């Protein structure tokens, strides 16, 4: 493994050396006669503008005006100065040897002219009629994040981004505007430069902007993939203006600590419990071991990013190399990735044709300590419950195999399992896209975009004969090896015509879209090896293939498996945008789409449409003289989007091979049978979400105070669910069908304020918040698919409790915990439950709603302060009004198994009366208030500008922390959980601990 990582790093440094050579070959001299220039910046009324920015175009040389609006700067005698100030139009001034320049800026709500990416195009922010959020790289979370999604934490109202695992292989969970599906909860559609992808497809350093289509009217143009919103990610590109090649370098060094560990008994506390008679004396094994310390490691993680960009209006380019080496805090969870990225744009034929080519490669090497996964939760569990007085190594004279202490009747030695296993997963992913934009006449644009994504993964995992599973199973080694491959292909063709006449402006778009994906995988395993030398690289050396050499079975599973599926999606769409006098805005979209997932269905096609409008009140005569109002717009929209099921061929009747347990013995062999496992349903179709959104955008006092407010209501019809059906006539007892209905409604608020804006100090504050209310309306109005009850139970506590945790019930919100309510404890340490129906007995009829796992309120508060060259950023966020089921307390806050370790709180009297004597139970005692507030991302940086360093245009050094401070009454490790699905709020045991990250970083341009 170490050799593999060394080779990976060697490959990186070779690529880095080659890239640096290319950069310096590409970079050309850029020197002209410099002169000193002084001047003054004012508004249209002649009032000074302190803090205005003066930039020498094509360089990083900048200056700011003082309190009186004065500035001085050095620039080429024939250069260009770019003057900008918040709330005013930017202005370019040609120097022409002038040494004193006075500039007047014209007021403008500058943010309104920002270009926002929307479906199959762009719009000015001021022209939007839908709920769309726009986040630029200046506003991203500044830390070595695990994926692109984490850049958005706390940045967008209504968008919940959670990253509650410290595992370097884990990613972000993204949740927008409530739960909208039961059987197939999916994240928002992610498009990277128009091509479907994932949050780890690009290095975060390569991202320029992210636009979020939040409501149905914005997302409807993407049809069946947009039920949960759309993330449009734009990567960095070359410059469309003349500029010298700009080379940038970024490097970070980080370390992590566990934010909070479960408070289990130490060896001394364990021995105190023995003295008190709670634990038998024979349980003292004579050592003092912190098992969590034994399976964790000191860690240093690094990122390196080197990029070049440049060009002009004809040809521009961007290229980068990014290396990320993340050491996990848990042993055996290191993750290393190498990204290479290049993008080239070229115009030809009098700028009528533009060609875009992009290629991105990712190579990832991940250590694993279970089949395919970098983290084995069972190892972590065993470290928690292991006897703290037991030694790590086997005592002298012990007559069992291996070098490590074992007592399988009580716990498995987690260190032994880590040391007696090894594994690796390698992935190579390539994304390529080709774009052609043809503009034969003014206003007419043809756009062809083609993309292809290929990913190949190989993995291997090996346990030697001393691993606990092999010692318990009497096996001499176990190996597992597998591979995965997927190919996505995308083609989009659009024709757009734009025309202005009088006060009317019309933009029409029609298009065709094709998407195809193919996935295949294979896996094999073997056991009993003569030597551990080959690990998983010589499966044929195993002796488990039986006397005839034929494939046999272990525990009912085959030694080798393979799988393949594919589906495609075809759509046609159109959009019409209308603008009259810049005041009255109207937009309409429609998409007709079909999917091969609905083979066997009578309705493989769906139609999804939207309409929205906006009114720019600030441009009306009655507000013309209200000078403190810069922007005031009312928006309203309605849109329908869809969602396909996660499975394939669900409209058809399907047969499958029975398992080993259902085989029959014939002529000396066990023979598998074919049996039905799915009923046909020709009526199967899309889930449909119908959403109404009303919004208000405003900018006041020269856009110093800005805000957006959105109110929405969405209904999902035709929820897919497995409904019970009679047998016969049906072959199977359930049918997958559209029948359920679910509602979500809420409000989102985003406010921004420039608290201070002067020559030396700026302070920008932003607060955003959201409220969402969910209701499950019905299971079915179709007489063919009637549930016997108006509820269904979901979730599982796992062994040994084996009980559902949630109930989905008509008229109630998704995410309700359902179980027994504790009202007291007896003097003997037994639970006393609420007898809900007052019948004198505690039965399942006494279970009730115990809370809800989805936060109703999410709030974030972001602050950026700059003093001269010093910058300070703080991101804070929190979630409120929800509950969490604390699995750690439920399983480890009891004294049932006398030798296993337990939480210290297990020894505390419940309600101050008695220590619990019952075994593990699921009840209200373990459901806690989940409210929390995090001071999350703190950044302190200093930027050296101008000629501070000879070789740099700018140089910045900074320190940052992530997941810095947590304020909560929750007793578990971290109350930040993903609210997805129908079982939110379950804080499962066996999860990778949450970590706090400390980072030092530098960034330089030259």
PDB file of C-alpha atoms in Angstrom, residues 56 102 144 174 324 376 895 908 970:
ATOM      1  CA  UNK A  56      -4.334  48.191 -13.837  1.00  0.00           C
ATOM      2  CA  UNK A 102     -10.577  62.418 -12.333  1.00  0.00           C
ATOM      3  CA  UNK A 144      -9.645  22.020   2.130  1.00  0.00           C
ATOM      4  CA  UNK A 174     -27.454  18.191  -0.300  1.00  0.00           C
ATOM      5  CA  UNK A 324      -5.000  16.080  -2.748  1.00  0.00           C
ATOM      6  CA  UNK A 376     -15.289  -0.417   8.778  1.00  0.00           C
ATOM      7  CA  UNK A 895     -25.355  -2.560  31.977  1.00  0.00           C
ATOM      8  CA  UNK A 908     -26.019   7.344  36.530  1.00  0.00           C
ATOM      9  CA  UNK A 970     -27.385  17.177  22.267  1.00  0.00           C
TER      10      UNK A 970
END
